[in-house]
Coordinates of C-alpha atoms in Angstrom, one line a residue:
M934 CA -40.1 27.6 0.1
A935 CA -39.9 30.4 2.7
R936 CA -36.8 30.3 4.9
I937 CA -35.4 31.9 8.1
T938 CA -32.2 33.6 7.3
A939 CA -31.4 35.3 10.6
S940 CA -32.5 35.9 14.1
V941 CA -32.2 39.3 15.8
Y942 CA -32.5 40.0 19.5
T943 CA -32.9 43.3 21.2
S944 CA -34.3 45.1 24.2
H945 CA -37.3 47.3 23.6
V946 CA -36.9 50.0 26.3
P947 CA -39.7 52.6 25.8
A948 CA -37.4 55.5 26.6
I949 CA -35.2 54.5 23.6
G950 CA -38.2 55.3 21.3
A951 CA -38.8 58.6 23.1
A952 CA -35.1 59.5 22.6
M953 CA -35.4 58.9 18.9
D954 CA -38.7 60.7 18.6
L955 CA -37.4 63.8 20.5
G956 CA -34.1 64.0 18.6
K957 CA -31.9 63.0 21.6
T958 CA -29.9 60.2 20.0
Q959 CA -26.7 62.2 19.9
E960 CA -26.8 63.3 23.5
P961 CA -23.9 61.7 25.5
Y962 CA -26.3 59.5 27.5
W963 CA -28.1 58.1 24.5
Q964 CA -25.3 58.1 22.0
K965 CA -23.7 55.2 23.8
V966 CA -26.9 53.1 23.3
F967 CA -27.5 54.0 19.7
S968 CA -23.8 53.4 18.7
G969 CA -24.5 49.7 19.3
Y970 CA -27.0 49.6 16.5
E971 CA -25.0 51.4 13.8
F972 CA -23.6 48.1 12.4
S973 CA -27.1 46.5 12.7
R974 CA -28.7 49.2 10.5
R975 CA -26.1 48.7 7.8
W976 CA -26.4 44.9 8.1
L977 CA -30.2 45.1 7.7
K978 CA -29.9 47.2 4.6
E979 CA -27.5 44.7 3.1
N980 CA -29.7 41.7 4.2
P981 CA -33.3 42.9 3.8
P982 CA -36.0 40.5 4.7
D983 CA -39.3 40.2 3.1
V984 CA -41.0 39.5 6.4
V985 CA -40.0 39.9 10.0
F986 CA -41.7 37.6 12.6
L987 CA -41.4 39.8 15.6
V988 CA -41.8 38.4 19.1
F989 CA -42.7 41.0 21.7
N990 CA -44.9 41.5 24.7
D991 CA -47.9 43.9 24.9
H992 CA -47.8 46.4 27.7
A993 CA -51.5 46.6 28.5
T994 CA -52.3 48.2 25.2
A995 CA -53.9 45.6 23.0
F996 CA -54.7 43.4 26.0
S997 CA -55.4 44.0 29.6
L998 CA -55.6 42.1 32.9
E999 CA -59.2 41.2 31.8
M1000 CA -57.8 39.0 29.0
I1001 CA -54.2 38.1 28.3
P1002 CA -53.4 35.3 25.8
T1003 CA -50.2 33.3 26.4
F1004 CA -49.3 33.4 22.7
A1005 CA -51.1 35.7 20.2
I1006 CA -50.3 36.0 16.4
G1007 CA -51.4 39.0 14.5
T1008 CA -52.9 38.0 11.2
A1009 CA -54.1 41.4 10.0
A1010 CA -52.9 43.3 6.9
E1011 CA -52.1 46.4 9.0
F1012 CA -51.4 47.2 12.6
R1013 CA -51.8 50.7 13.9
V1014 CA -49.3 52.3 16.3
A1015 CA -50.8 52.4 19.8
D1016 CA -51.5 55.4 21.9
E1017 CA -49.8 54.4 25.2
G1018 CA -51.0 57.5 27.1
W1019 CA -49.2 60.3 25.4
G1020 CA -50.2 59.8 21.8
P1021 CA -48.9 57.3 19.3
R1022 CA -45.2 57.3 18.4
P1023 CA -44.6 59.3 15.2
V1024 CA -43.6 56.2 13.3
P1025 CA -45.3 54.4 10.4
D1026 CA -48.1 51.9 10.9
V1027 CA -47.0 48.3 10.5
K1028 CA -47.9 46.3 7.3
G1029 CA -48.7 42.7 8.1
A1030 CA -48.3 39.4 6.2
P1031 CA -51.7 37.9 6.6
E1032 CA -51.2 34.9 4.3
L1033 CA -48.0 33.8 5.9
A1034 CA -49.3 34.6 9.4
S1035 CA -52.4 32.4 8.8
H1036 CA -50.3 29.6 7.5
I1037 CA -48.1 29.8 10.5
A1038 CA -51.1 29.8 12.8
Q1039 CA -52.6 26.7 11.0
S1040 CA -49.3 24.8 11.1
V1041 CA -48.3 25.7 14.7
I1042 CA -51.8 24.9 16.1
Q1043 CA -51.6 21.5 14.3
Q1044 CA -48.3 21.0 16.1
D1045 CA -50.2 21.2 19.4
F1046 CA -49.4 24.8 20.3
D1047 CA -52.5 26.8 21.2
L1048 CA -52.3 30.3 19.6
T1049 CA -54.8 33.2 19.9
I1050 CA -55.5 34.6 16.4
V1051 CA -55.7 38.4 16.4
N1052 CA -57.2 40.1 13.4
R1053 CA -57.1 43.6 14.9
M1054 CA -54.4 44.8 17.3
D1055 CA -52.6 48.1 18.0
V1056 CA -48.9 47.6 18.6
D1057 CA -47.0 49.4 21.3
H1058 CA -43.3 50.2 22.0
G1059 CA -42.5 46.5 22.5
L1060 CA -42.8 46.2 18.7
T1061 CA -42.1 49.7 17.4
V1062 CA -38.9 50.4 19.3
P1063 CA -37.0 47.3 17.8
L1064 CA -38.2 48.4 14.4
S1065 CA -36.9 52.0 15.0
L1066 CA -33.6 50.7 16.4
L1067 CA -32.9 48.6 13.3
C1068 CA -34.5 50.7 10.6
G1069 CA -34.0 54.3 11.9
E1070 CA -36.3 57.1 10.9
T1071 CA -38.4 56.0 7.9
K1072 CA -41.7 56.9 6.2
E1073 CA -42.5 53.2 5.7
W1074 CA -41.1 50.1 7.3
P1075 CA -39.0 48.3 4.6
F1076 CA -40.6 44.9 5.2
R1077 CA -43.8 43.3 6.4
V1078 CA -44.2 42.3 10.0
I1079 CA -46.0 39.4 11.8
P1080 CA -46.5 40.5 15.4
F1081 CA -46.3 37.7 17.9
A1082 CA -47.3 38.7 21.4
V1083 CA -46.2 36.6 24.5
N1084 CA -47.6 37.0 28.0
V1085 CA -44.7 37.8 30.2
V1086 CA -46.8 40.2 32.3
Q1087 CA -49.3 38.2 34.3
Y1088 CA -48.3 34.9 35.9
P1089 CA -48.3 32.1 35.0
V1090 CA -46.1 32.8 32.0
P1091 CA -44.7 30.3 29.5
S1092 CA -41.5 28.4 30.4
G1093 CA -38.3 29.0 28.6
M1094 CA -38.5 25.4 27.2
R1095 CA -42.0 26.0 26.0
C1096 CA -40.9 29.1 24.1
F1097 CA -37.8 27.3 22.7
M1098 CA -40.0 24.4 21.4
L1099 CA -42.5 26.9 20.0
G1100 CA -39.6 28.5 18.0
Q1101 CA -38.9 25.1 16.5
A1102 CA -42.6 24.7 15.5
I1103 CA -42.5 28.2 13.9
R1104 CA -39.4 27.3 11.9
R1105 CA -41.2 24.2 10.5
A1106 CA -44.3 26.3 9.7
I1107 CA -42.3 28.9 7.8
E1108 CA -40.3 26.3 5.9
S1109 CA -43.5 24.6 4.8
Y1110 CA -44.9 27.8 3.2
D1111 CA -44.8 27.5 -0.5
E1112 CA -43.5 30.9 -1.5
D1113 CA -39.9 32.1 -1.8
L1114 CA -39.7 34.4 1.1
N1115 CA -36.7 35.7 3.2
V1116 CA -37.9 35.7 6.8
Q1117 CA -36.1 37.0 9.9
I1118 CA -37.3 36.2 13.4
W1119 CA -36.8 38.8 16.1
G1120 CA -36.9 38.2 19.8
T1121 CA -37.3 41.3 21.9
G1122 CA -37.5 42.5 25.5
G1123 CA -35.2 42.3 28.5
M1124 CA -32.4 42.3 29.6
S1125 CA -32.2 42.5 33.4
H1126 CA -34.4 45.1 34.9
Q1127 CA -36.9 45.6 37.7
L1128 CA -39.3 48.5 37.7
Q1129 CA -40.9 48.3 41.2
G1130 CA -40.3 47.2 44.8
P1131 CA -37.2 47.3 46.9
R1132 CA -35.1 46.0 44.1
A1133 CA -36.2 48.7 41.5
G1134 CA -33.3 49.5 39.2
L1135 CA -31.7 46.1 39.5
I1136 CA -29.2 45.3 36.7
N1137 CA -27.1 42.2 36.6
R1138 CA -24.3 42.6 34.0
E1139 CA -22.7 39.2 34.7
W1140 CA -25.9 37.2 34.4
D1141 CA -27.0 39.1 31.3
N1142 CA -23.7 38.4 29.5
R1143 CA -23.8 34.7 30.6
F1144 CA -27.3 34.6 29.1
L1145 CA -25.9 35.9 25.8
D1146 CA -23.1 33.4 25.9
R1147 CA -25.5 30.5 26.4
L1148 CA -28.0 31.7 23.9
I1149 CA -25.3 31.5 21.3
A1150 CA -23.6 28.3 22.4
E1151 CA -26.1 26.1 24.3
P1152 CA -29.6 27.3 23.8
E1153 CA -31.3 24.1 24.7
A1154 CA -29.6 24.1 28.1
L1155 CA -30.5 27.7 28.6
A1156 CA -34.1 26.9 27.8
R1157 CA -34.2 24.8 31.0
V1158 CA -33.5 27.7 33.3
P1159 CA -36.5 28.0 35.7
H1160 CA -38.5 31.1 36.0
M1161 CA -37.3 31.9 39.5
E1162 CA -33.7 32.3 38.3
Y1163 CA -34.9 35.0 35.9
V1164 CA -36.7 36.7 38.7
E1165 CA -33.9 36.4 41.2
E1166 CA -31.0 37.2 38.9
A1167 CA -32.5 39.5 36.2
G1168 CA -35.4 41.1 38.1
S1169 CA -39.1 40.8 37.8
E1170 CA -39.1 42.1 34.2
G1171 CA -36.1 40.0 33.2
I1172 CA -38.6 37.2 32.5
E1173 CA -39.1 38.9 29.1
L1174 CA -35.9 37.1 28.0
V1175 CA -37.9 33.9 27.4
M1176 CA -39.1 35.6 24.3
W1177 CA -35.6 35.5 22.9
L1178 CA -35.7 31.7 23.2
I1179 CA -38.6 31.6 20.6
A1180 CA -36.3 33.2 18.1
R1181 CA -33.3 31.1 19.0
G1182 CA -35.4 27.9 18.8
A1183 CA -36.2 28.8 15.1
M1184 CA -32.6 28.6 14.0
S1185 CA -31.4 25.7 11.9
D1186 CA -28.7 24.3 14.3
V1187 CA -31.4 23.4 16.8
A1188 CA -32.7 20.9 14.1
G1189 CA -29.2 19.5 13.4
G1190 CA -28.0 22.2 11.0
A1191 CA -24.8 24.2 11.2
K1192 CA -24.2 26.7 14.0
P1193 CA -25.3 30.2 13.2
T1194 CA -22.7 33.0 12.6
V1195 CA -22.6 35.7 15.2
K1196 CA -22.7 38.9 13.2
H1197 CA -23.0 41.4 16.0
R1198 CA -23.2 41.5 19.8
F1199 CA -23.8 44.5 22.0
Y1200 CA -24.5 45.2 25.7
H1201 CA -24.8 48.5 27.5
V1202 CA -26.1 49.8 30.8
P1203 CA -28.0 51.7 31.7
A1204 CA -30.8 52.9 29.4
S1205 CA -33.6 54.3 31.6
N1206 CA -32.6 51.9 34.5
T1207 CA -32.5 48.9 32.1
A1208 CA -29.8 46.8 30.6
V1209 CA -29.7 46.8 26.8
G1210 CA -28.7 43.7 25.0
H1211 CA -28.5 43.1 21.2
L1212 CA -27.4 40.1 19.1
I1213 CA -27.6 39.2 15.4
L1214 CA -27.3 35.5 14.3
E1215 CA -27.2 34.5 10.7
N1216 CA -28.6 31.1 9.8
H1217 CA -27.0 28.4 7.7

C-alpha cells in the first residue's frame, strides 16, 4: 500500500522565489535564508518520494473573492505555473498524480470532509516556492505533486482542529491506496507576518518557536489554539500556519504510532518582512 514517509513544513514567501529566479541566493541578505535549506536538499535527494501531497494556499490566482473553496484538491495530470502579474516563474510545470488524488478525494469525502475537486488549476508561489527551496533549480520536478489548496485568505477559514483531523483522514486515504508509493506530505505558509495595517511587518519570534515546539511534541493540543491567537500573536497572515496542522495530522504518531524523528529545524527572520520556518519530520 501507499505510505507517508515524512512531513515537511516550510514558509512560501514569494520574494524567496524571486531571489532564486534573479540569482540573488548568495547575496548576504538571502544567503542566511537559503543556508537553512542546504541540509533539506541533500535529505530530499537521499529520501526521494514518488508523490508529494502539498498543502498550500492560493493567492487570488486560481481562485478569487468570487469563489473560494475551503479545501480544494487538484486531480489533474499537470498544473501550469501561474502568472501572478509579472509573468510565470521560470520553473517547470507541475506533474500531478490524478489516480492517487482521485482516490484521496473519494476516501476523504466518504470520511465526511467536503472537498472541491479541481481538474484545472494554475499554481502560484504558494506551491512553487516550497518546491524550489527543496529541489533547487531543475528542468523537471523529481516527483509528482498533488496540490491541496486551503482557504486562509477570506474568513471564515477552517479551524486548526479541522485541519488536524483532515490530515488524519488524508493519512487513512493514502494508506488505503493499493499501490506501493512513497508519499510525503508538505504543509506550507507562515510563519508570523502581517502585510497591512498598523501592525504591518509584525514578527513574533517567541510565538513562532513555541509553535514549532508544540507542532513536534503536542500537535493535538496545538490544534486547539483558536484563530484569534494566530491573529493576535502571529499577525493577520499567520493564520496560514493551520495548513501545517494538516501535514502534522497525517503522521503515524497521531494514530498511536511512534513519534516522528526530527531531521531538521530552521528558523530565520526576516525574509521580506516575514519569519521563515522550516521543519522535516520522518515517519515511523
